[in-house]
Coordinates of C-alpha atoms and ligand atoms in Angstrom, one line a residue:
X65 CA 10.7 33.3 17.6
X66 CA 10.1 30.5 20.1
X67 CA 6.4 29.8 18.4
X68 CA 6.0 26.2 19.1
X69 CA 4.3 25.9 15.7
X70 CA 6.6 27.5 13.2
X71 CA 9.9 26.3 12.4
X72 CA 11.4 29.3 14.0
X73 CA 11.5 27.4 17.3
X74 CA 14.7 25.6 16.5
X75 CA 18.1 27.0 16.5
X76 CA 18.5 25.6 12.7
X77 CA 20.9 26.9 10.1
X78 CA 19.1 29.5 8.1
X79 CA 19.5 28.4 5.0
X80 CA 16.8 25.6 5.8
X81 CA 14.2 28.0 7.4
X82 CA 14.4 30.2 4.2
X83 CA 14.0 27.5 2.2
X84 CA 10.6 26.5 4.1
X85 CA 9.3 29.7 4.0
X86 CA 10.2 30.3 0.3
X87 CA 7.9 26.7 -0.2
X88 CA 5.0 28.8 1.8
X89 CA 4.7 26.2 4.6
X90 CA 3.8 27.8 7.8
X91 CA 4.0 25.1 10.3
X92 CA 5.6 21.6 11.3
X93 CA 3.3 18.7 11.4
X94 CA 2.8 16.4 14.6
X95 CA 5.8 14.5 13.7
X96 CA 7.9 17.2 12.6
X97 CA 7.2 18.8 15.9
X98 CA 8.6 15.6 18.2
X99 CA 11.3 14.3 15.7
X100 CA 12.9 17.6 15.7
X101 CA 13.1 18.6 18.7
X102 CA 14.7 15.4 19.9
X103 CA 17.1 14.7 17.2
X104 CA 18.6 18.1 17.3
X105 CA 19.5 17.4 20.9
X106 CA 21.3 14.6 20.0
X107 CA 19.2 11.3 21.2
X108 CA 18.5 8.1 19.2
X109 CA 15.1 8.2 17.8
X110 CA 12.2 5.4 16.9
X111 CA 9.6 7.4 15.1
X112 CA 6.2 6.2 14.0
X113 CA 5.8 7.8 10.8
X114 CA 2.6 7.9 9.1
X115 CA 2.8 7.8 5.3
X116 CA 2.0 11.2 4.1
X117 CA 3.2 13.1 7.5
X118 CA 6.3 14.6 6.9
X119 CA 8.4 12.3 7.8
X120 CA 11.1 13.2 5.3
X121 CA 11.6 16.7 6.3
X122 CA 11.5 15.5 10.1
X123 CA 14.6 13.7 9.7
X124 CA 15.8 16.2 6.9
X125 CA 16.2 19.2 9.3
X126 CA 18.1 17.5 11.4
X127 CA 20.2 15.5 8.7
X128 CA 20.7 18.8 6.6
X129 CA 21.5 21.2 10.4
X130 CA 24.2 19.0 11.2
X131 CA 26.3 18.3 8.0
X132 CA 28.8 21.1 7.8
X133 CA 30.3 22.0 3.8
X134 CA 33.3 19.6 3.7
X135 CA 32.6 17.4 1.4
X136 CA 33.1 14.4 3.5
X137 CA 29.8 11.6 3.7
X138 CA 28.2 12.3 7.3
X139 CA 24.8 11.3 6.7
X140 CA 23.2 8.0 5.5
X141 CA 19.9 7.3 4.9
X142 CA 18.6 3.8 3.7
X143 CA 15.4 3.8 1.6
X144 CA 14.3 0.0 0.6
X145 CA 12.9 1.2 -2.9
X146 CA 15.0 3.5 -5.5
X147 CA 11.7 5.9 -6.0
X148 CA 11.4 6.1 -2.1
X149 CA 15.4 7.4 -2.3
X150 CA 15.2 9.6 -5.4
X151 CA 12.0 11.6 -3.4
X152 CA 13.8 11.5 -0.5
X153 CA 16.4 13.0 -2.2
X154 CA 14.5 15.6 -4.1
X155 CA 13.0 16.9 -0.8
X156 CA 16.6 17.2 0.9
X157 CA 17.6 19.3 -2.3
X158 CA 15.2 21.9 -1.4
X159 CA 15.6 22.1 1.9
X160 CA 19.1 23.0 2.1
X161 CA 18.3 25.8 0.2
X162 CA 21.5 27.3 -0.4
X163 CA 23.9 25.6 1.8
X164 CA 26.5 23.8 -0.1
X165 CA 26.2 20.4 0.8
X166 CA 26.0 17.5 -1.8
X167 CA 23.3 15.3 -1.7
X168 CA 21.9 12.3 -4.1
X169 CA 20.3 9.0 -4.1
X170 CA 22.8 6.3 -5.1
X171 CA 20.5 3.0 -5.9
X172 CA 21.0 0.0 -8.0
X173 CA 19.7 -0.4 -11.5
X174 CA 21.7 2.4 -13.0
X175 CA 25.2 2.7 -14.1
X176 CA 27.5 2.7 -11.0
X177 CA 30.6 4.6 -12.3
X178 CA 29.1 8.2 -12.5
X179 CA 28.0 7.3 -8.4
X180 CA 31.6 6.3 -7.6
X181 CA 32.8 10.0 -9.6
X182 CA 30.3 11.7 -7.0
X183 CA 31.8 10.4 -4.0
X184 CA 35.3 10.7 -5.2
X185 CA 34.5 14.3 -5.8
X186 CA 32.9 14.7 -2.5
X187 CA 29.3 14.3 -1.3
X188 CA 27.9 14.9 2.6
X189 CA 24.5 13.4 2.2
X190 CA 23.6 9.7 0.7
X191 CA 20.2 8.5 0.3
X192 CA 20.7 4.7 -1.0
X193 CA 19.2 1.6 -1.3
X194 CA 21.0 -1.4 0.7
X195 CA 22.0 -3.3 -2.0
X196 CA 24.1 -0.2 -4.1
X197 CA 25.3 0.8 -0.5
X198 CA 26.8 -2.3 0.0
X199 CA 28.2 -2.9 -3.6
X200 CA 30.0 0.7 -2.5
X201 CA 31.4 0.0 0.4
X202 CA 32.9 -3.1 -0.9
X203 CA 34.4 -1.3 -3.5
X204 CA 35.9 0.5 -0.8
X205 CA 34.4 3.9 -3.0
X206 CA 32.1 5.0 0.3
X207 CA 33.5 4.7 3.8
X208 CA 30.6 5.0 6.6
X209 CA 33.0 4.7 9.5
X210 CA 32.4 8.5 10.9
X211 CA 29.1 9.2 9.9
X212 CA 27.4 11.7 12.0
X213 CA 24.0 10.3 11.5
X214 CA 22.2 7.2 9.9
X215 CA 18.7 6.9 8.9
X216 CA 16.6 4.1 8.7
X217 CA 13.1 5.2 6.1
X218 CA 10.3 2.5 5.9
X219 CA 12.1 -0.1 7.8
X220 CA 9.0 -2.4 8.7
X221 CA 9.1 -2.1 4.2
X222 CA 12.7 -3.3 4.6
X223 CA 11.9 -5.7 6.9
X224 CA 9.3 -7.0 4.6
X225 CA 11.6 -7.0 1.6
X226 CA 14.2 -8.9 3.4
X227 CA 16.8 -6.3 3.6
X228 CA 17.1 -6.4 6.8
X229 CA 20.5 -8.6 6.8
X230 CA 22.2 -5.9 4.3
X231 CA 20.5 -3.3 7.2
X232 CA 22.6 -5.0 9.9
X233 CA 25.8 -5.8 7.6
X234 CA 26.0 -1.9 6.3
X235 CA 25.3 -1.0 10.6
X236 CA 28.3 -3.1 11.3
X237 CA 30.1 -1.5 8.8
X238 CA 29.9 2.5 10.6
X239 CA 30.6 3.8 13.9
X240 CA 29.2 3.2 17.2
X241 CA 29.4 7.4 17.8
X242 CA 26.9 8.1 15.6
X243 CA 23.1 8.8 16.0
X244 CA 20.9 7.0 14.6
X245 CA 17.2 7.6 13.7
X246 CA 14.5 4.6 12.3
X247 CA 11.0 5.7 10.6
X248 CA 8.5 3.1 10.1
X249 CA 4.6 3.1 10.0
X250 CA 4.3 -0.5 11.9
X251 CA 6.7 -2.2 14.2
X252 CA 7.1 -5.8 14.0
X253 CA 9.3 -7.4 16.7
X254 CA 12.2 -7.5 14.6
X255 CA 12.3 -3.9 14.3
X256 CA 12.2 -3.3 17.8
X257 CA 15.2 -6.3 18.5
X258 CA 17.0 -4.1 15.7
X259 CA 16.5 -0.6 17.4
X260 CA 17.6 -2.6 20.8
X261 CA 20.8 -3.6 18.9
X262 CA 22.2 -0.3 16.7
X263 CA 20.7 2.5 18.7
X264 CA 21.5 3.9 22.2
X265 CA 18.9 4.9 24.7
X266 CA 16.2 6.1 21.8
X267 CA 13.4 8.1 22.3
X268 CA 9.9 7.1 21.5
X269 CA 7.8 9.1 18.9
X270 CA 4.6 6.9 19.1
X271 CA 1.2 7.0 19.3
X272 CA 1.3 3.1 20.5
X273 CA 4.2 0.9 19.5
X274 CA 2.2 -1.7 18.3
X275 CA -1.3 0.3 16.2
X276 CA -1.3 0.5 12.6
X277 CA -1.5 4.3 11.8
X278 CA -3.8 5.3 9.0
X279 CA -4.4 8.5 7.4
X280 CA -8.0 10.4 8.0
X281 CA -10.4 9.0 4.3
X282 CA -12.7 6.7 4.0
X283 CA -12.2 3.2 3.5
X284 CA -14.8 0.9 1.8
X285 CA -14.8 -2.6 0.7
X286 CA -17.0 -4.6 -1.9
X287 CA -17.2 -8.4 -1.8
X288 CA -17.5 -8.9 -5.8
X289 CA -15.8 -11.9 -7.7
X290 CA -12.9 -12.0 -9.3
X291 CA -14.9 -12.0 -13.1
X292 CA -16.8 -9.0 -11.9
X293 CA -13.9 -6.7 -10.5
X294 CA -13.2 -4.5 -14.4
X295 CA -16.7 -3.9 -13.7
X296 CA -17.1 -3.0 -10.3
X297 CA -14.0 -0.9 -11.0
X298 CA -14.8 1.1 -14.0
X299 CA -18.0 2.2 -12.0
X300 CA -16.1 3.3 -8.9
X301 CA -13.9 5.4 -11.3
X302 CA -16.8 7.1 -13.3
X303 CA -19.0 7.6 -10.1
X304 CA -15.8 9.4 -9.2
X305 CA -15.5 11.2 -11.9
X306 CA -11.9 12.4 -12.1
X307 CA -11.8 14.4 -9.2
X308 CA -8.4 14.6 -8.4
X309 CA -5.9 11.3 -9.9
X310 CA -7.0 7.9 -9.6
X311 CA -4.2 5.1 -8.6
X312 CA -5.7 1.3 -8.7
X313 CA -3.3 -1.8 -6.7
X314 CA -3.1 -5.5 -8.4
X315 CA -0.8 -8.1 -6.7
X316 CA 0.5 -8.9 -9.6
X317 CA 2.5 -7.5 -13.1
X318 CA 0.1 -9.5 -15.0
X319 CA -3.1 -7.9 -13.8
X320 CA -1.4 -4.7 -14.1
X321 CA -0.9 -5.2 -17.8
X322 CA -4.3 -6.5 -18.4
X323 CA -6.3 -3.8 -16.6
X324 CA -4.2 -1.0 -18.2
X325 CA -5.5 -2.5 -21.9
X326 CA -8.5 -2.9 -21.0
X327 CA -9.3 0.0 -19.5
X328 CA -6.8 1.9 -22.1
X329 CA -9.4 0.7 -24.7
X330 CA -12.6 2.4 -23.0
X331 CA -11.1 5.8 -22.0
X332 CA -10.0 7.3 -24.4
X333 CA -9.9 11.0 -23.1
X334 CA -7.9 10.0 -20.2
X335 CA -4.3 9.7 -19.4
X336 CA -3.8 5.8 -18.1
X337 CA -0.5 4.7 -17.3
X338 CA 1.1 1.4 -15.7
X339 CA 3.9 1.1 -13.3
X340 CA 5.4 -2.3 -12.0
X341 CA 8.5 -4.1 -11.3
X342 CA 9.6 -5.7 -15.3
X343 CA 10.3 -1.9 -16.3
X344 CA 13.0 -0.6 -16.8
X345 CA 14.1 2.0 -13.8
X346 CA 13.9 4.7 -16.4
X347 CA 10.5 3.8 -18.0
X348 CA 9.3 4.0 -14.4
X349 CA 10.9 7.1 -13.4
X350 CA 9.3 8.9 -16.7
X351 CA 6.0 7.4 -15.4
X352 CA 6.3 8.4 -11.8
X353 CA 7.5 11.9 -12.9
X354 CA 4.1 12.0 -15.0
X355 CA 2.0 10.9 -12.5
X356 CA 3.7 13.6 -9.7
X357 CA 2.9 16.7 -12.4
X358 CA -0.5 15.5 -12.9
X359 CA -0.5 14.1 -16.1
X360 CA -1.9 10.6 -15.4
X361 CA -5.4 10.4 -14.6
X362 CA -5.5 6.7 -13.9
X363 CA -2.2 4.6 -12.4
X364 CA -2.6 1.0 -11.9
X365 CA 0.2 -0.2 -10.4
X366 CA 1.9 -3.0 -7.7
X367 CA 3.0 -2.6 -4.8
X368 CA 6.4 -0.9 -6.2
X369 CA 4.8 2.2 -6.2
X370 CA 2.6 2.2 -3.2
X371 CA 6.0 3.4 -0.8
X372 CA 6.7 7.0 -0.1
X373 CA 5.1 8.4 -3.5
X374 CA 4.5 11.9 -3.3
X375 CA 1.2 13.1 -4.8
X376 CA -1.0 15.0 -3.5
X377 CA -3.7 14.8 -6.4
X378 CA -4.5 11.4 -5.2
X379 CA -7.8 11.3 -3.9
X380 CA -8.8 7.6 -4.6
X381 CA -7.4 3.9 -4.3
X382 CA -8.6 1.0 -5.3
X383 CA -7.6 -2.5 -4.4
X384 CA -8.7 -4.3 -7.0
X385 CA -6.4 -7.0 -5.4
X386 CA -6.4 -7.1 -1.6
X387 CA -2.9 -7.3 -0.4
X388 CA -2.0 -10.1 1.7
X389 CA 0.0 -8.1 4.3
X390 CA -1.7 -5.3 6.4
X391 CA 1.1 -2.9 6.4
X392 CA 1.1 -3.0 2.6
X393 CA -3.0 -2.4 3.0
X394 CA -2.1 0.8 5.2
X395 CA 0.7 2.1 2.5
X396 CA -1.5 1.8 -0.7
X397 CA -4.3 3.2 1.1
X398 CA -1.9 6.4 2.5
X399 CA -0.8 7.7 -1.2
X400 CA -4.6 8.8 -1.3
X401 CA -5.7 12.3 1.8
X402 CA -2.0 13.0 2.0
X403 CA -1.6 16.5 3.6
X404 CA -5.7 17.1 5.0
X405 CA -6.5 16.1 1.7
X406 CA -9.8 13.7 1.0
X407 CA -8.8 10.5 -0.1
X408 CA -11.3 7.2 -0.5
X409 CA -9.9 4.1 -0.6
X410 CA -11.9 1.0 -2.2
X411 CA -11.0 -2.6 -1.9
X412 CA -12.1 -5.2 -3.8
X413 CA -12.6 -8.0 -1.8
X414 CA -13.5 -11.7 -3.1
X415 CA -14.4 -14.2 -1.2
X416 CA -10.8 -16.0 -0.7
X417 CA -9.5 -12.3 0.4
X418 CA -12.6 -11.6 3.4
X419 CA -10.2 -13.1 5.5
X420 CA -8.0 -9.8 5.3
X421 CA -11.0 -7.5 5.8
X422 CA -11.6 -9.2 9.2
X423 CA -8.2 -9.3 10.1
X424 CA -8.0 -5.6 8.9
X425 CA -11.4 -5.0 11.4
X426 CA -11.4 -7.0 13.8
X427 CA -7.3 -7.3 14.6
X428 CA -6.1 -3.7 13.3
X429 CA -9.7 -2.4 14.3
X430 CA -9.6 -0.4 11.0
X431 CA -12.6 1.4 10.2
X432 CA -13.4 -0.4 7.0
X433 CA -17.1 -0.7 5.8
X434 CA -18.9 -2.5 3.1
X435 CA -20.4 -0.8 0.2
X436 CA -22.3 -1.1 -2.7
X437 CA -20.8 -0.8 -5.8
X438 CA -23.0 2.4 -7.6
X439 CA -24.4 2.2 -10.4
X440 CA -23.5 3.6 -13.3
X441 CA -25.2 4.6 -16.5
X442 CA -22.2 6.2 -18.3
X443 CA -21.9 4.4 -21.6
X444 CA -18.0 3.8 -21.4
X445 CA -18.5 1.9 -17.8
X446 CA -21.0 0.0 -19.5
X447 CA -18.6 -1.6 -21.7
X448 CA -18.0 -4.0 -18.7
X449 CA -21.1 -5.8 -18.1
X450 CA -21.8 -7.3 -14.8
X451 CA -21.9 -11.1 -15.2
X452 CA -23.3 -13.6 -12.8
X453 CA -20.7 -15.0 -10.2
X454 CA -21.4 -17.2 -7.8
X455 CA -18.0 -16.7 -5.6
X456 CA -19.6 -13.1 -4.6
X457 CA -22.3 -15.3 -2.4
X458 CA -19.7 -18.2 -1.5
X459 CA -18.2 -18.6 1.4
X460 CA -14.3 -19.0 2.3
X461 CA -14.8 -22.7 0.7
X462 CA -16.2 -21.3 -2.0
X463 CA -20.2 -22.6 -1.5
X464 CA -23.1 -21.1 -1.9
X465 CA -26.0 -21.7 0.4
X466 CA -29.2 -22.4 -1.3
X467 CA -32.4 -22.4 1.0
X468 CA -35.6 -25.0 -0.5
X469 CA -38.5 -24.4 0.4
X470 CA -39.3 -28.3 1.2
X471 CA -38.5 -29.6 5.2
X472 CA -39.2 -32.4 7.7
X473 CA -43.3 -31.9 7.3
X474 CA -42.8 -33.9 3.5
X475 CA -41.2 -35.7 5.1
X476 CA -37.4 -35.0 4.0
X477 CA -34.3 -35.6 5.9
X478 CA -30.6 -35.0 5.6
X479 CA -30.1 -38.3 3.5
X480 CA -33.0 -37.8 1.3
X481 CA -32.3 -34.4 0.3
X482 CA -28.5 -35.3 -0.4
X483 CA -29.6 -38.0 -2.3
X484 CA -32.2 -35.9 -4.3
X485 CA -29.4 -33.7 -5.2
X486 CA -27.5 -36.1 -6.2
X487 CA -30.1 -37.9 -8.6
X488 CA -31.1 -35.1 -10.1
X489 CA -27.5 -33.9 -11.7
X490 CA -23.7 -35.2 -11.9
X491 CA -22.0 -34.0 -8.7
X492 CA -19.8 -34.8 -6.3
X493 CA -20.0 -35.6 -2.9
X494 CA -17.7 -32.7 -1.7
X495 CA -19.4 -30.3 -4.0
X496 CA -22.2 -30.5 -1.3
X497 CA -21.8 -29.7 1.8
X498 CA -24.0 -28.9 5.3
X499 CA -27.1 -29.4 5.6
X500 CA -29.7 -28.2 7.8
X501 CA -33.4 -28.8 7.9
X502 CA -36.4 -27.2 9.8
X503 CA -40.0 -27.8 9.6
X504 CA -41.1 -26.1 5.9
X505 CA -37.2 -25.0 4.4
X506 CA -34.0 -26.9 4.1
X507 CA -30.4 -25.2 3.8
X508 CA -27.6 -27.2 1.4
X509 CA -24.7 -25.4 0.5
X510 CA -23.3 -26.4 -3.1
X511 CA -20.0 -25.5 -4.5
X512 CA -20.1 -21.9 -6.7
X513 CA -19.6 -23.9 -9.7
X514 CA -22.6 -26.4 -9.8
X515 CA -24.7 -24.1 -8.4
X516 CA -26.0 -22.7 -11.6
X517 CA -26.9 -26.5 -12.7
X518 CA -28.4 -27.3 -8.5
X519 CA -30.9 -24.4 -9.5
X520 CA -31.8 -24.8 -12.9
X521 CA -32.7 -28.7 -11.5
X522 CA -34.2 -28.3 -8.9
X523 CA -36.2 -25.4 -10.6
X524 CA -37.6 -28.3 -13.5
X525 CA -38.0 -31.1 -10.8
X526 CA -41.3 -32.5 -10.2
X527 CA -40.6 -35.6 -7.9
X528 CA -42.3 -33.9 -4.9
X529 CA -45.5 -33.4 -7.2
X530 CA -45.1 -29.7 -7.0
X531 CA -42.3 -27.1 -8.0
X532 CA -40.3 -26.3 -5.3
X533 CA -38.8 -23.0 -4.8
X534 CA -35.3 -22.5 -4.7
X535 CA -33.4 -19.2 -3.7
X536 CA -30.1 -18.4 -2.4
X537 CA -29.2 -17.2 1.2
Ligands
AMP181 P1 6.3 12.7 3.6 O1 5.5 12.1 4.8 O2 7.7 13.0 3.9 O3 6.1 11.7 2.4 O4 5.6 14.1 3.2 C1 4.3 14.2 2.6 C2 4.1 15.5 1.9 O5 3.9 16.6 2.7 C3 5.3 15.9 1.0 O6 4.8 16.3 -0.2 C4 6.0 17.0 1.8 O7 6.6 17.9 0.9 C5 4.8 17.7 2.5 N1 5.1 18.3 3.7 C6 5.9 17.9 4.7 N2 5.9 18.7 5.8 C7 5.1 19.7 5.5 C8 4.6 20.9 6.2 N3 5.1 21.1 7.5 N4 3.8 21.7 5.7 C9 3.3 21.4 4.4 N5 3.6 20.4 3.7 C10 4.5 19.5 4.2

């Protein structure tokens, strides 16, 4: 009974241990384990939740133990996206099992009327978004002034989405009695001034307040430009193969449409679905429910989606936009080796977003490595031809360093050379930039887009009585 790895080590209400045992799950997970233990005593909790760890069902048993069947609200939990409530949700609903509590996710988007019917009819457990919260308390429809427990999911997300003013509004708004838990994968300063101001005495479940936590795959980079990414990524996805679901990340709805025709119009024997922020809630639900039973190979998506999706199936990612914030790096990359599972995760990286990779190596120290893109021969991925892009060889500034194989012994200098450049096709001054010169070679770097036009001249030029050869560093 008091195994330290089964569930059987806590006095919880039966109802939830039959339910765990009826889903076939044998043991807690590392976070399960600490949550547990210290929120059934009681204590304030700041937990470090890695995406894909359990965190749901670490706060769940304790939400779900201490709610008795009386149909008043006792429990709050504040999700900052409407998927990441309705999965909350959905999890909660099977681990009561068959205690008779209520429990939905009340979010904004949808009709509010048949919400306000469920709490007039009486509900113990409320998964919401801030803004609906709020819009029910002022109502004066939900009244959080004895809750037993609130519950903070994602809040570095709800940091990042600026909810955290509705956070601290709909705090003010309960009691000081209750205890209160906060999940989050990173923890900005702001998170840790909030958990010194709503919670009392918390205990820690970290591994180290301040590293990024990051789930055990493999995570690659490419630098390719932004013309060559379609096919850099329909090569990553055939090399793959279709083992196990795809789901690809843009920045924006824009790319998201345009990479779903695109690739909609080369593969034709898969499922390819899209899933960003213009949709309607219930054309994304449909999707999302899709995607969770398996029925959509390939997801491109923004960020909406990258948040506390459940899917298993997921074993690869690919950024074909890097995001600019590394907590939203280490959420897309978590939907992929959930659960022990293998995940790889690809980014595509050009050369305005290398920044982020070192920032993602060399600040985070994430283990991120750069890879080739493979090569493909499958006729479909061929559809995207690789064209010639400079920006994959330019630097931040975008220029390209060109090496000549001319230097001080014939007699050129730094004037010279700029000036030979310069006579030989229309550019300007800034398109050039440092110079260096040794013995037998000189370096110029030329802007990505003259480059094409630096080469070809130089490549017909005859001035020094001899073709010089030109190559890029
Ligand atoms: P979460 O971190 O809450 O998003 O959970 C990730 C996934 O792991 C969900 O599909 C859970 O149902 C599942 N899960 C959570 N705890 C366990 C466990 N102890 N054993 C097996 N699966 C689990």
């Amino acid at each position: 009974m008091e195994n330290k790895n089964s569930f059987d080590q806590w006095p919880i209400s039966k109802e939830i241990i039959t339910a765990i045992k009826d889903k076939g799950w044998s043991s807690p997970t590392d976070i399960q384990n600490d949550s547990i233990t210290f929120a059934l005593n009681g204590t304030d909790l700041l937990a470090q939740a890695k995406t894909g760890s359990g965190k749901t069902v670490a706060f769940g048993i304790p939400a779900i133990d201490r709610c008795i069947e009386d149909k008043s609200i006792q429990i709050l939990i504040l999700t900052p996206t409407r998927e990441l409530a309705s999965q909350v949700s959905e999890e909660l609903n099977w681990l009561k099992g068959t205690k008779r509590i209520e429990i939905d996710a009340f979010y904004g988007g949808v009709g509010i009327e048949p919400q306000i019917k469920k709490i007039e009819n009486g509900i113990e457990i409320i998964v919401g978004t801030p803004g609906r919260i709020i819009d029910l308390i002022r109502r004066n429809v939900l009244d959080i002034s004895k809750l037993k427990m609130l519950i903070l999911d994602e809040a570095d997300r709800m940091l990042d989405m600026g909810f955290f003013p509705d956070v601290q509004w709909i705090i003010s708004k309960s009691n000081d009695e209750r205890q209160t838990l906060l999940f989050s994968a990173t923890f900005p300063q702001e998170i840790l001034d909030l958990s010194g101001e709503m919670m009392n005495e918390p205990e820690h479940v970290l591994t180290s307040e301040f590293e990024v936590e990051i789930p055990d795959i493999s995570q690659k980079y490419s630098r390719i430009g932004r013309i060559n990414k379609s096919w850099a990524l329909s090569n990553i996805i055939f090399d793959f193969n279709f083992q196990g679901q795809v789901l690809v990340f843009c920045n924006t709805k824009r790319m998201v449409e345009m990479l779903e025709q695109r690739f909609s119009k080369v593969i034709k024997d898969k499922n390819i679905s899209s899933l960003q922020g213009d949709m309607s809630q219930s054309a994304r639900e449909k999707v999302m429910t899709k995607f969770k039973s398996g029925n959509i190979d390939l997801l491109i998506s923004t960020d909406v989606a990258a948040r506390g999706l459940h899917v298993d199936g997921v074993n690869l990612v690919v950024n074909y936009d890097l995001p600019n914030a590394v907590d939203s790096y280490v959420h897309r990359i978590g939907r992929t080796g959930r659960m022990g599972n293998f995940g790889v995760a690809w980014s595509l990286v050009s050369s305005e977003e290398m920044g982020m990779v070192s920032i993602l190596k060399n600040v985070h120290g994430l283990d991120i490595n750069e890879y080739e893109i493979p090569e493909n021969n499958d006729e479909k991925s061929q559809y995207f031809s690789r064209k010639k892009d400079w920006n994959e060889h330019s630097n931040l500034f975008g220029m390209v360093c060109l090496s000549i194989d001319v230097g001080l012994n014939e007699g050129i200098n730094h004037q010279k050379l700029f000036d030979w450049i310069k006579g030989l096709i229309r550019i300007s001054d800034l398109a050039i930039g440092s110079i260096s010169i040794n013995e037998s070679v000189s370096k110029i770097e030329i802007h990505q887009s003259k480059v094409d036009y630096v080469i070809g001249a130089i490549e017909k030029n005859k001035d020094l009585g001899r073709i010089v050869d030109v190559a890029v560093v």
